CSV table of C-alpha atoms and ligand atoms in Angstrom, one decimal:
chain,number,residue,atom,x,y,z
A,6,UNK,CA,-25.1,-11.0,-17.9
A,7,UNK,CA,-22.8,-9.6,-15.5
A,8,UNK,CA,-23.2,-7.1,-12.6
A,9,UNK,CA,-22.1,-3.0,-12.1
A,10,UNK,CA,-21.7,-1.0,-9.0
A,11,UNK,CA,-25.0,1.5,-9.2
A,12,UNK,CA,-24.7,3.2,-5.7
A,13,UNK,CA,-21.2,4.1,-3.2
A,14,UNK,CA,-21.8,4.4,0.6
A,15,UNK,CA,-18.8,5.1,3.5
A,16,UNK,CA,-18.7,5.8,6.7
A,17,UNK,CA,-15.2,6.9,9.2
A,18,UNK,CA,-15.7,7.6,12.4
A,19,UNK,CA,-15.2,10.7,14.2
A,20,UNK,CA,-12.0,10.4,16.2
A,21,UNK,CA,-8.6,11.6,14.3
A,22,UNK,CA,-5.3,9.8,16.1
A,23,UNK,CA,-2.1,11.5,14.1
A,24,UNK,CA,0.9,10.4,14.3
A,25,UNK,CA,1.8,12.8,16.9
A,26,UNK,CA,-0.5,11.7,18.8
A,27,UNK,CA,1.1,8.2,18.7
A,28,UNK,CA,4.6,9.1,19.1
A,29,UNK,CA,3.1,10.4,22.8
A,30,UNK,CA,2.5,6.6,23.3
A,31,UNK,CA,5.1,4.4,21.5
A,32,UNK,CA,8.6,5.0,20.8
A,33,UNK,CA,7.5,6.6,17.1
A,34,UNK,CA,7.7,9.6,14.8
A,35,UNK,CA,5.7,11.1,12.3
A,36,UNK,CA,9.1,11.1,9.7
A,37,UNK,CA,9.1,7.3,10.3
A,38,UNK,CA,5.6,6.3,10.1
A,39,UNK,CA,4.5,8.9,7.0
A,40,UNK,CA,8.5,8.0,5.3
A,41,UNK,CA,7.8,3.9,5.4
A,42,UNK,CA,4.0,3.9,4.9
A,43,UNK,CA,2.8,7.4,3.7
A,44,UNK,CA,0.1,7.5,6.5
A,45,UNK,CA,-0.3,10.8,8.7
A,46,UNK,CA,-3.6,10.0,10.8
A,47,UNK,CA,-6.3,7.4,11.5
A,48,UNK,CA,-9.9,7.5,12.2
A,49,UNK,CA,-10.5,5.6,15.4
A,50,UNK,CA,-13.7,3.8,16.7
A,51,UNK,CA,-14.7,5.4,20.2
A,52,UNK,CA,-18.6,5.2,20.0
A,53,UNK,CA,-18.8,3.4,16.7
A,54,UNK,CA,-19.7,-0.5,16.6
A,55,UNK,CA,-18.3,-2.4,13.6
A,56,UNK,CA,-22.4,-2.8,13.0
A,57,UNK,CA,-23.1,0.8,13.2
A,58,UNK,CA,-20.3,2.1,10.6
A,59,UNK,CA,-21.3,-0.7,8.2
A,60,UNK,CA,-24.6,0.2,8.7
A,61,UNK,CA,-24.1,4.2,7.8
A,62,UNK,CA,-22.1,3.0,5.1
A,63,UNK,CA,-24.7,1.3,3.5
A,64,UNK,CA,-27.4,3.7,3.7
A,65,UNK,CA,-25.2,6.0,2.0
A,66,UNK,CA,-24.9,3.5,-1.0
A,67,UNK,CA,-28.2,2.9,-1.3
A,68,UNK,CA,-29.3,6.3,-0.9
A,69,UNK,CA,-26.7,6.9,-4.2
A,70,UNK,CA,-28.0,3.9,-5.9
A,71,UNK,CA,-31.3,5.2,-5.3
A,72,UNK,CA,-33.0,1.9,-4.4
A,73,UNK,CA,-34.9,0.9,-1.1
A,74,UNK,CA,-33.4,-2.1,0.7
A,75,UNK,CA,-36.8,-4.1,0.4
A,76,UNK,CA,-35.0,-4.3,-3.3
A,77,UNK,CA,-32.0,-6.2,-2.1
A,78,UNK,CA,-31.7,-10.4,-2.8
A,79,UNK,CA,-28.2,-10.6,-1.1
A,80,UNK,CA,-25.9,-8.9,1.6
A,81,UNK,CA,-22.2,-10.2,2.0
A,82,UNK,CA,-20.2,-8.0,4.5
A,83,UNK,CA,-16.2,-8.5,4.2
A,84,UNK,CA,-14.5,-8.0,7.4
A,85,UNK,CA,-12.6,-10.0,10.7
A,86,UNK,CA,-13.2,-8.1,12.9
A,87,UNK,CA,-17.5,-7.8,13.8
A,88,UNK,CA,-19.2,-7.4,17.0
A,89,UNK,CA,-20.1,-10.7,18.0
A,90,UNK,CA,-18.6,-14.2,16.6
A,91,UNK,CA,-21.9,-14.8,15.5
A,92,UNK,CA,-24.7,-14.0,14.1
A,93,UNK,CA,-22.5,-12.5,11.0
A,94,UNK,CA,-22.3,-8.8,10.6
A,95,UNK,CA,-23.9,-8.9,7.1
A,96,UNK,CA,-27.4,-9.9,9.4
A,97,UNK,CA,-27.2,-7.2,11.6
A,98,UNK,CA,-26.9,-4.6,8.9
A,99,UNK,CA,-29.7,-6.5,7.1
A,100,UNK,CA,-31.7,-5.8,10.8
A,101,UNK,CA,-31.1,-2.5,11.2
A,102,UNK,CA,-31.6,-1.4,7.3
A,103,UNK,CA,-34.9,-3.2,7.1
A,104,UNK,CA,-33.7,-5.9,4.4
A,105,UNK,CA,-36.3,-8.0,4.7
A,106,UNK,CA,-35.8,-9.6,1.0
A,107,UNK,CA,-32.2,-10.4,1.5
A,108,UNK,CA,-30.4,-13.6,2.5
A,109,UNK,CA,-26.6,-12.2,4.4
A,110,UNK,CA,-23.5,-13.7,5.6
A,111,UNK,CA,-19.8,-12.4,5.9
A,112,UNK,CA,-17.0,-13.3,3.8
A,113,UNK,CA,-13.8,-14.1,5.6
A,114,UNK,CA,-10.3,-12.5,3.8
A,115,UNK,CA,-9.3,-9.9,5.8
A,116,UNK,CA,-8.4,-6.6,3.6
A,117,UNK,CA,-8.9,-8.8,0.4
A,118,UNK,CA,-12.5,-9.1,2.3
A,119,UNK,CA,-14.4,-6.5,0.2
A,120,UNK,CA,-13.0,-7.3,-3.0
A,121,UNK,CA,-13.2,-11.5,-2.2
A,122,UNK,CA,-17.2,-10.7,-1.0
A,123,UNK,CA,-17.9,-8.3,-4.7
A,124,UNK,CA,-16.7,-11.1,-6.9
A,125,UNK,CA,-18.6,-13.6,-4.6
A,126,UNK,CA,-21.7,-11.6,-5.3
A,127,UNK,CA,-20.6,-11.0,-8.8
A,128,UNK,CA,-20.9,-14.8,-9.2
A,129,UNK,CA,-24.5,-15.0,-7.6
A,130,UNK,CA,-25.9,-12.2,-10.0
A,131,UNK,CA,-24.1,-13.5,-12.8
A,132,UNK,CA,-25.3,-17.3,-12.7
A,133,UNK,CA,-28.8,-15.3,-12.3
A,134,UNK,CA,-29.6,-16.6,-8.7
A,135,UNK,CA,-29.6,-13.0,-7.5
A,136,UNK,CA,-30.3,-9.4,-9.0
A,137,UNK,CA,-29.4,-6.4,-6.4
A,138,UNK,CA,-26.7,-7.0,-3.5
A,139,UNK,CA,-24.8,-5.2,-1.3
A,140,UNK,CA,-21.3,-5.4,-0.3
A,141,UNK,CA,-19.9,-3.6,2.7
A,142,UNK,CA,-16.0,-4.2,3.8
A,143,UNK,CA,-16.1,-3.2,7.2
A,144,UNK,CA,-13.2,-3.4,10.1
A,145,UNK,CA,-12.2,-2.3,13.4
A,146,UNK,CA,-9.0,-3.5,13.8
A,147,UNK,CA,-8.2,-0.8,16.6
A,148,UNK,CA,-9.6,-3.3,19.1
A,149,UNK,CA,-7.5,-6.2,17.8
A,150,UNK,CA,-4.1,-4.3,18.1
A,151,UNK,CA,-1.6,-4.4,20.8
A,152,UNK,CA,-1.1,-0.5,21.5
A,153,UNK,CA,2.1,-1.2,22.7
A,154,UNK,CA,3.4,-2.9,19.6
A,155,UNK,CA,5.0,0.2,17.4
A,156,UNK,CA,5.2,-2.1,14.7
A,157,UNK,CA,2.1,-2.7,14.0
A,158,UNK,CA,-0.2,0.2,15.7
A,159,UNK,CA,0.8,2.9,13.6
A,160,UNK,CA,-0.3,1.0,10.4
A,161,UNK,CA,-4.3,0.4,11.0
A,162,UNK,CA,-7.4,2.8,11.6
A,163,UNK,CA,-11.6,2.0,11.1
A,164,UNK,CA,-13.9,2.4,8.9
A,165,UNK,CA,-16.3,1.0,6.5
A,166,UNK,CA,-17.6,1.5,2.9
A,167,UNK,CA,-19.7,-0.4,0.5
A,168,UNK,CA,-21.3,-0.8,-3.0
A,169,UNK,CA,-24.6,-1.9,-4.3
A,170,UNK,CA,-24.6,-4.3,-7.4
A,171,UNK,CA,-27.1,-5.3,-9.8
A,172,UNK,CA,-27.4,-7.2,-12.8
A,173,UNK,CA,-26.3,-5.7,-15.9
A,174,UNK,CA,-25.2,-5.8,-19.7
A,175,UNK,CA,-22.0,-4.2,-18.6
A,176,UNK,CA,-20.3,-3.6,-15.5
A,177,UNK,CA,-17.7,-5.8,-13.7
A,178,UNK,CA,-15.7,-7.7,-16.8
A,179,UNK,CA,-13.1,-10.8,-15.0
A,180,UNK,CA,-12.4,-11.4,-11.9
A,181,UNK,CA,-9.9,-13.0,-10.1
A,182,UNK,CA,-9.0,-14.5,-6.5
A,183,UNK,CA,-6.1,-16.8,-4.9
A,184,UNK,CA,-5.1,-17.4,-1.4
A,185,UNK,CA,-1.7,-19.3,-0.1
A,186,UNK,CA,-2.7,-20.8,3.2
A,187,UNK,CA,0.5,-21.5,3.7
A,188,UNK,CA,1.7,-18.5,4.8
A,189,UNK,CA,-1.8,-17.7,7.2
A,190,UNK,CA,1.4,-17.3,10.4
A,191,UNK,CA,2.7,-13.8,8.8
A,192,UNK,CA,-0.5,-11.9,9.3
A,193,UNK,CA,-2.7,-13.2,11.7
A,194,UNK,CA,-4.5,-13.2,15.0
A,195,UNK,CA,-5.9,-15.6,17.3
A,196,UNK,CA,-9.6,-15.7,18.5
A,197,UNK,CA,-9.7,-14.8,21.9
A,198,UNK,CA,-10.8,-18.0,24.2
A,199,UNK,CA,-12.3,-18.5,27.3
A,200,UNK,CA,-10.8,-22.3,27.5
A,201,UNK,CA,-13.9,-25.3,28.7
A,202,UNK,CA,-14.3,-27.1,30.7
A,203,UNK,CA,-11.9,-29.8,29.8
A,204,UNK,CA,-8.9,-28.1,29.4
A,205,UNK,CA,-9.0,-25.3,31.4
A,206,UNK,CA,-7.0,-22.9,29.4
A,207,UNK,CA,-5.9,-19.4,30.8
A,208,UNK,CA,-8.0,-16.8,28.4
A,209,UNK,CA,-5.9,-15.5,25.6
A,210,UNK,CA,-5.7,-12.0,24.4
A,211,UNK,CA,-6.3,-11.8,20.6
A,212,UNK,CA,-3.5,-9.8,19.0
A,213,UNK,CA,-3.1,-9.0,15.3
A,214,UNK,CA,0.7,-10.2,14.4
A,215,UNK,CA,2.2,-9.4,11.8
A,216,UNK,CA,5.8,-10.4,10.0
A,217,UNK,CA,5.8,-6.7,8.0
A,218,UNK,CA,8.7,-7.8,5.5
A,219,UNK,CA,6.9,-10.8,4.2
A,220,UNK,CA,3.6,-9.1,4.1
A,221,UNK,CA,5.7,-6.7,2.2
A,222,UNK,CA,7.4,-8.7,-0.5
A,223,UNK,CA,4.5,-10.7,-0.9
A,224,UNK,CA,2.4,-8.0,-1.9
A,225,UNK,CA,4.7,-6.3,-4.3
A,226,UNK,CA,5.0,-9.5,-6.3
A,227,UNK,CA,1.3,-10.5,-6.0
A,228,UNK,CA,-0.3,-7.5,-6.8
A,229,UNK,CA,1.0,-6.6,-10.2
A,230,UNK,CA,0.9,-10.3,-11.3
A,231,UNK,CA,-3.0,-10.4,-10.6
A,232,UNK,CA,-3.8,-7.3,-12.2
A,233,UNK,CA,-1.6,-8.8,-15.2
A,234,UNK,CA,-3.9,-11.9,-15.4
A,235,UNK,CA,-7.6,-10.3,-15.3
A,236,UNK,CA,-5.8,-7.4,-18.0
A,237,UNK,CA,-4.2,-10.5,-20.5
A,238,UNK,CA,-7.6,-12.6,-19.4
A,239,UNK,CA,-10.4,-10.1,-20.9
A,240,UNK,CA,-8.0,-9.0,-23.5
A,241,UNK,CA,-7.3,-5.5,-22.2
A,242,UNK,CA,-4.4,-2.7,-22.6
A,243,UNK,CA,-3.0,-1.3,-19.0
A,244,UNK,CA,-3.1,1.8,-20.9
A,245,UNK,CA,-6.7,1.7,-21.0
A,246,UNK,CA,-7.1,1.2,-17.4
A,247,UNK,CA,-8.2,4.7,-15.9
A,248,UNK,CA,-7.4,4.1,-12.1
A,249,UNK,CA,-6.1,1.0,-10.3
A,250,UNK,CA,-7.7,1.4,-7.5
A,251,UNK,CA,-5.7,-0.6,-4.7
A,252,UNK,CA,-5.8,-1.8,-1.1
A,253,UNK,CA,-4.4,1.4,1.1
A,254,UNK,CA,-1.8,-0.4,3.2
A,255,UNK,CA,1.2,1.6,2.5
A,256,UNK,CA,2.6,4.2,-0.5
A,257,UNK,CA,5.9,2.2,-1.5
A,258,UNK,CA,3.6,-1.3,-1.9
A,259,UNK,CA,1.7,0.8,-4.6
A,260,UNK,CA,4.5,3.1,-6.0
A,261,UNK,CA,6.2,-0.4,-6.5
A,262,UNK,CA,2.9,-2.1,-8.5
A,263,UNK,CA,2.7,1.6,-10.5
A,264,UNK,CA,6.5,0.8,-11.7
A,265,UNK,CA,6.1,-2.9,-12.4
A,266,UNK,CA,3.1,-1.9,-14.4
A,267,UNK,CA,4.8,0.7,-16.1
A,268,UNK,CA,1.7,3.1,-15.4
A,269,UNK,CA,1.7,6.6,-13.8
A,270,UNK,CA,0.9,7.4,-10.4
A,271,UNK,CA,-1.6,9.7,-11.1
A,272,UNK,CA,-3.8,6.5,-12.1
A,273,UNK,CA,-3.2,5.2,-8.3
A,274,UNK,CA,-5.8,7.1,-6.2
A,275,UNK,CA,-4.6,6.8,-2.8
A,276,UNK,CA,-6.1,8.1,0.8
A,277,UNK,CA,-3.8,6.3,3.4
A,278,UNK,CA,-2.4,9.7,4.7
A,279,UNK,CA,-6.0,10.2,6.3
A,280,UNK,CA,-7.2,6.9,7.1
A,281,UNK,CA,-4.5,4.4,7.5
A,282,UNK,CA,-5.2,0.7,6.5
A,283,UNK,CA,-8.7,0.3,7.3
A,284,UNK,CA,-8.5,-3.8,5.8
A,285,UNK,CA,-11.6,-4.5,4.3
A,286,UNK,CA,-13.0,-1.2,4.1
A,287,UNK,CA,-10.1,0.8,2.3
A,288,UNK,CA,-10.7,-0.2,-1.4
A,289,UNK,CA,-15.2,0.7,-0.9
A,290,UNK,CA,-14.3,4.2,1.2
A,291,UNK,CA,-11.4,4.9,-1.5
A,292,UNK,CA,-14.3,4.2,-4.3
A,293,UNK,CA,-16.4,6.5,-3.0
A,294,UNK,CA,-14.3,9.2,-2.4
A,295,UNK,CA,-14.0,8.8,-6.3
A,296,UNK,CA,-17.5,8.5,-7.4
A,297,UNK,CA,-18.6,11.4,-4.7
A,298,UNK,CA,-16.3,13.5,-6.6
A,299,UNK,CA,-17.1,13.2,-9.6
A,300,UNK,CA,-14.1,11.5,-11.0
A,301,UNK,CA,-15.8,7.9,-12.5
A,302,UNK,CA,-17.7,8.2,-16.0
A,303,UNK,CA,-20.0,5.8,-17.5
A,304,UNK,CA,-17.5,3.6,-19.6
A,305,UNK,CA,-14.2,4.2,-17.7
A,306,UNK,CA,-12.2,1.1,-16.8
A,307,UNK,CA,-11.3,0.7,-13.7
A,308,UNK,CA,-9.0,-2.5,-11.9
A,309,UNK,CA,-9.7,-2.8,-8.0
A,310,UNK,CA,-6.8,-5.0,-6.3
A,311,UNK,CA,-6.7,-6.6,-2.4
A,312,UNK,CA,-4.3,-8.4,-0.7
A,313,UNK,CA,-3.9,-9.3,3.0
A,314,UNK,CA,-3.5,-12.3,5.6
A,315,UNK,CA,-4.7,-15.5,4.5
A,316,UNK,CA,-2.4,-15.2,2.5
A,317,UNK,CA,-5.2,-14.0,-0.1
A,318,UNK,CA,-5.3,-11.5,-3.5
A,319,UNK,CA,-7.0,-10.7,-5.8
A,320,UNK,CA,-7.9,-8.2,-8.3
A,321,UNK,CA,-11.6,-7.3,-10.5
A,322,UNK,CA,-11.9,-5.2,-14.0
A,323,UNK,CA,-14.8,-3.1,-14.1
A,324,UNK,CA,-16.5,-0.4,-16.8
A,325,UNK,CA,-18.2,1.7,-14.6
B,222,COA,N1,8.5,3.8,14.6
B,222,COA,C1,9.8,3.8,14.6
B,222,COA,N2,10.6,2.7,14.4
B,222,COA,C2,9.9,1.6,14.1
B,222,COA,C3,8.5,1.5,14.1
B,222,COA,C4,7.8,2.7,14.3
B,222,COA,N3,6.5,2.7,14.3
B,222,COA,N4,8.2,0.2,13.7
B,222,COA,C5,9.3,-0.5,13.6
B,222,COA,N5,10.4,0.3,13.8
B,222,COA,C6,11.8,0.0,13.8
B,222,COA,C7,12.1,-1.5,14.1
B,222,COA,O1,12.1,-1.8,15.5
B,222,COA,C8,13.4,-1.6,13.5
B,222,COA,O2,14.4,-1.1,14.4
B,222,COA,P1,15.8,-1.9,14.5
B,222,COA,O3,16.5,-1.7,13.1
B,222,COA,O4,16.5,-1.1,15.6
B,222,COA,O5,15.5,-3.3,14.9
B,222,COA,C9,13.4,-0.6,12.3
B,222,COA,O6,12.3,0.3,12.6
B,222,COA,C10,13.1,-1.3,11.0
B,222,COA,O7,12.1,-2.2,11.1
B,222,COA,P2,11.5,-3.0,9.9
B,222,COA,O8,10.3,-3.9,10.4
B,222,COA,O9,12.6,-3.7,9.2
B,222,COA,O10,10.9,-1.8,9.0
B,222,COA,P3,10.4,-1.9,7.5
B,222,COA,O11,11.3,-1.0,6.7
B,222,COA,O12,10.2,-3.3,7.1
B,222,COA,O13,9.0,-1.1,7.7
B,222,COA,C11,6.7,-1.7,7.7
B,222,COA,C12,8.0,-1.7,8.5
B,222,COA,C13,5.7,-2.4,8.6
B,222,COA,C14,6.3,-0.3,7.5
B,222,COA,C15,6.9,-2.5,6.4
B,222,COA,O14,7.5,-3.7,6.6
B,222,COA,C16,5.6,-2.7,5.7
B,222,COA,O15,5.0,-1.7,5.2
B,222,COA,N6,5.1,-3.9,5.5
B,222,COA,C17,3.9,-4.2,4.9
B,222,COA,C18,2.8,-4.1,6.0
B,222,COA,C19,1.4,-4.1,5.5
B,222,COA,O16,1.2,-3.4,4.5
B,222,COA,N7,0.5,-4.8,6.2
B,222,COA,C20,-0.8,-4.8,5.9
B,222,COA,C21,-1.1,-5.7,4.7
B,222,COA,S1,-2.8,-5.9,4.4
């Protein structure tokens, strides 16, 4: 028994923010941003809620999956960056879709979050606890950034996409997931606080920081090693492996897995030049864009791969 995506949903909200339009702002360029990351624009959240975009999102997947959300055992939402600290955004979707079956809860790994939350739920349908989920990565890291900060605004945008999953004789073949907690300083951002009333501390603006290098190397040498592992581990050829379909933080990270891999780069879909890194939500909007167009076939084999702060990685074989 194992589990396979049957339904795609995504949702980007409506405002565009290109690079021109942050060179007016920060002391930036198009040539720099699109030469060192490959991204050109960003969607950003003006009226959307982190809620709301997860919530469109996942109408659209199961309106492709064709199955009411009455149906659904189990809702896990990757993302750092909801509405409210708490309740988690996965119950809010389940309130406004009506999931009145489900049990929710979010799964904290930043942009590994969507792929960390699918093999979570791959476990739950695959010890047969559950039998139809949904996974939504979510984030809307434009309200954690420091606009002023050129090294780090010109690399994030919103959005959210998501997958149902249900039990199946084939579908998703190995998994796998690490994190170094060591490292958690080099991408990171701390909770905003109001202080109490013991220590009395001055509120704090939450920030994302990040050390870009590190972040960098890191992910050129974790990426390709994972995806080695869950290939050796089920026993299969890279060559068999239709599309890698990869976190969309930046072109060179991916052009360097494609060469350590030795695989074309016409097996590395990519849609950074419109969206930017959305975290969580790159590798279920990137998904659709593929299934919406036709591109998956029953059978293909396809590797998904996330990395991000923690430090956490991972990467999952599927047969579509
Ligand atoms: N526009 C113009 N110049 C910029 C800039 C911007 N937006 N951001 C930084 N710079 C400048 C720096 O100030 C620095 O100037 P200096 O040499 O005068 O000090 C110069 O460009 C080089 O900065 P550096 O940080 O060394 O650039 P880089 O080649 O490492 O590229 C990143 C920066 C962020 C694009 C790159 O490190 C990267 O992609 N890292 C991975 C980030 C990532 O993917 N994060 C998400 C993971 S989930």
């Amino acid at each position: 028994m194992t589990s396979r995506i049957i339904g795609t949903g995504s949702y980007m909200p409506a405002q565009i923010v290109t690079n021109d339009d942050l060179a007016k702002v920060v002391d930036t360029s198009d040539e720099w941003i699109a030469g060192r990351t490959g991204i050109r624009q960003r969607r950003i959240a003006v009226g959307e809620s982190a809620c709301g975009m997860a919530t469109e999102a996942a109408r659209r997947a199961l309106e492709s999956a064709g199955i009411d959300p009455e149906e659904l055992d189990l809702i896990l939402v990757g993302t750092t960056s909801a509405d409210h600290c708490f309740p988690s955004a996965a119950c809010e979707v389940q309130g406004e879709i009506g999931a009145v079956n489900a049990s929710a809860f979010d799964v904290s790994a930043a942009c590994s979050g969507f792929l960390f939350a699918m093999n979570t739920m791959q476990a739950f349908i695959q010890s047969g606890m559950y039998r139809t989920g949904l996974v939504i990565g979510v984030d809307c890291l434009s309200k954690l950034i420091d606009w002023k900060d050129r090294g780090t605004c010109v690399l994030f945008g919103d959005g959210a996409g998501a997958a149902v999953l249900q039990a199946s004789d084939t579908g998703i073949c190995h998994t796998m997931m690490r994190s170094d907690g060591t490292k958690w300083r080099v991408l990171s951002c701390v909770s905003r606080t109001n202080g109490n009333l013991l220590n009395r501390k001055t509120p704090e603006l939450g920030y994302l920081y990040m050390d870009g290098q590190e972040v960098f190397k890191f992910a050129v040498k974790r990426v390709p090693e994972c995806i080695d592992q869950v290939l050796k581990e089920s026993g299969t050829a890279v060559e068999e492996v239709k599309y890698f379909v990869l976190h969309q933080a930046n072109y060179r990270i991916i052009e360097s897995v494609a060469k350590r891999l030795k695989q074309p780069m016409d097996k590395f879909p990519m849609n950074m030049e419109r969206y930017g890194n959305t975290s969580a939500a790159t590798i279920p909007v990137l998904l659709d864009e593929l299934n919406r167009s036709g591109k998956l076939n029953f059978g293909d084999k396809i590797v998904l791969s996330g990395f991000g702060a923690g430090l956490t990685w991972g990467a999952t074989l599927l047969e579509w």
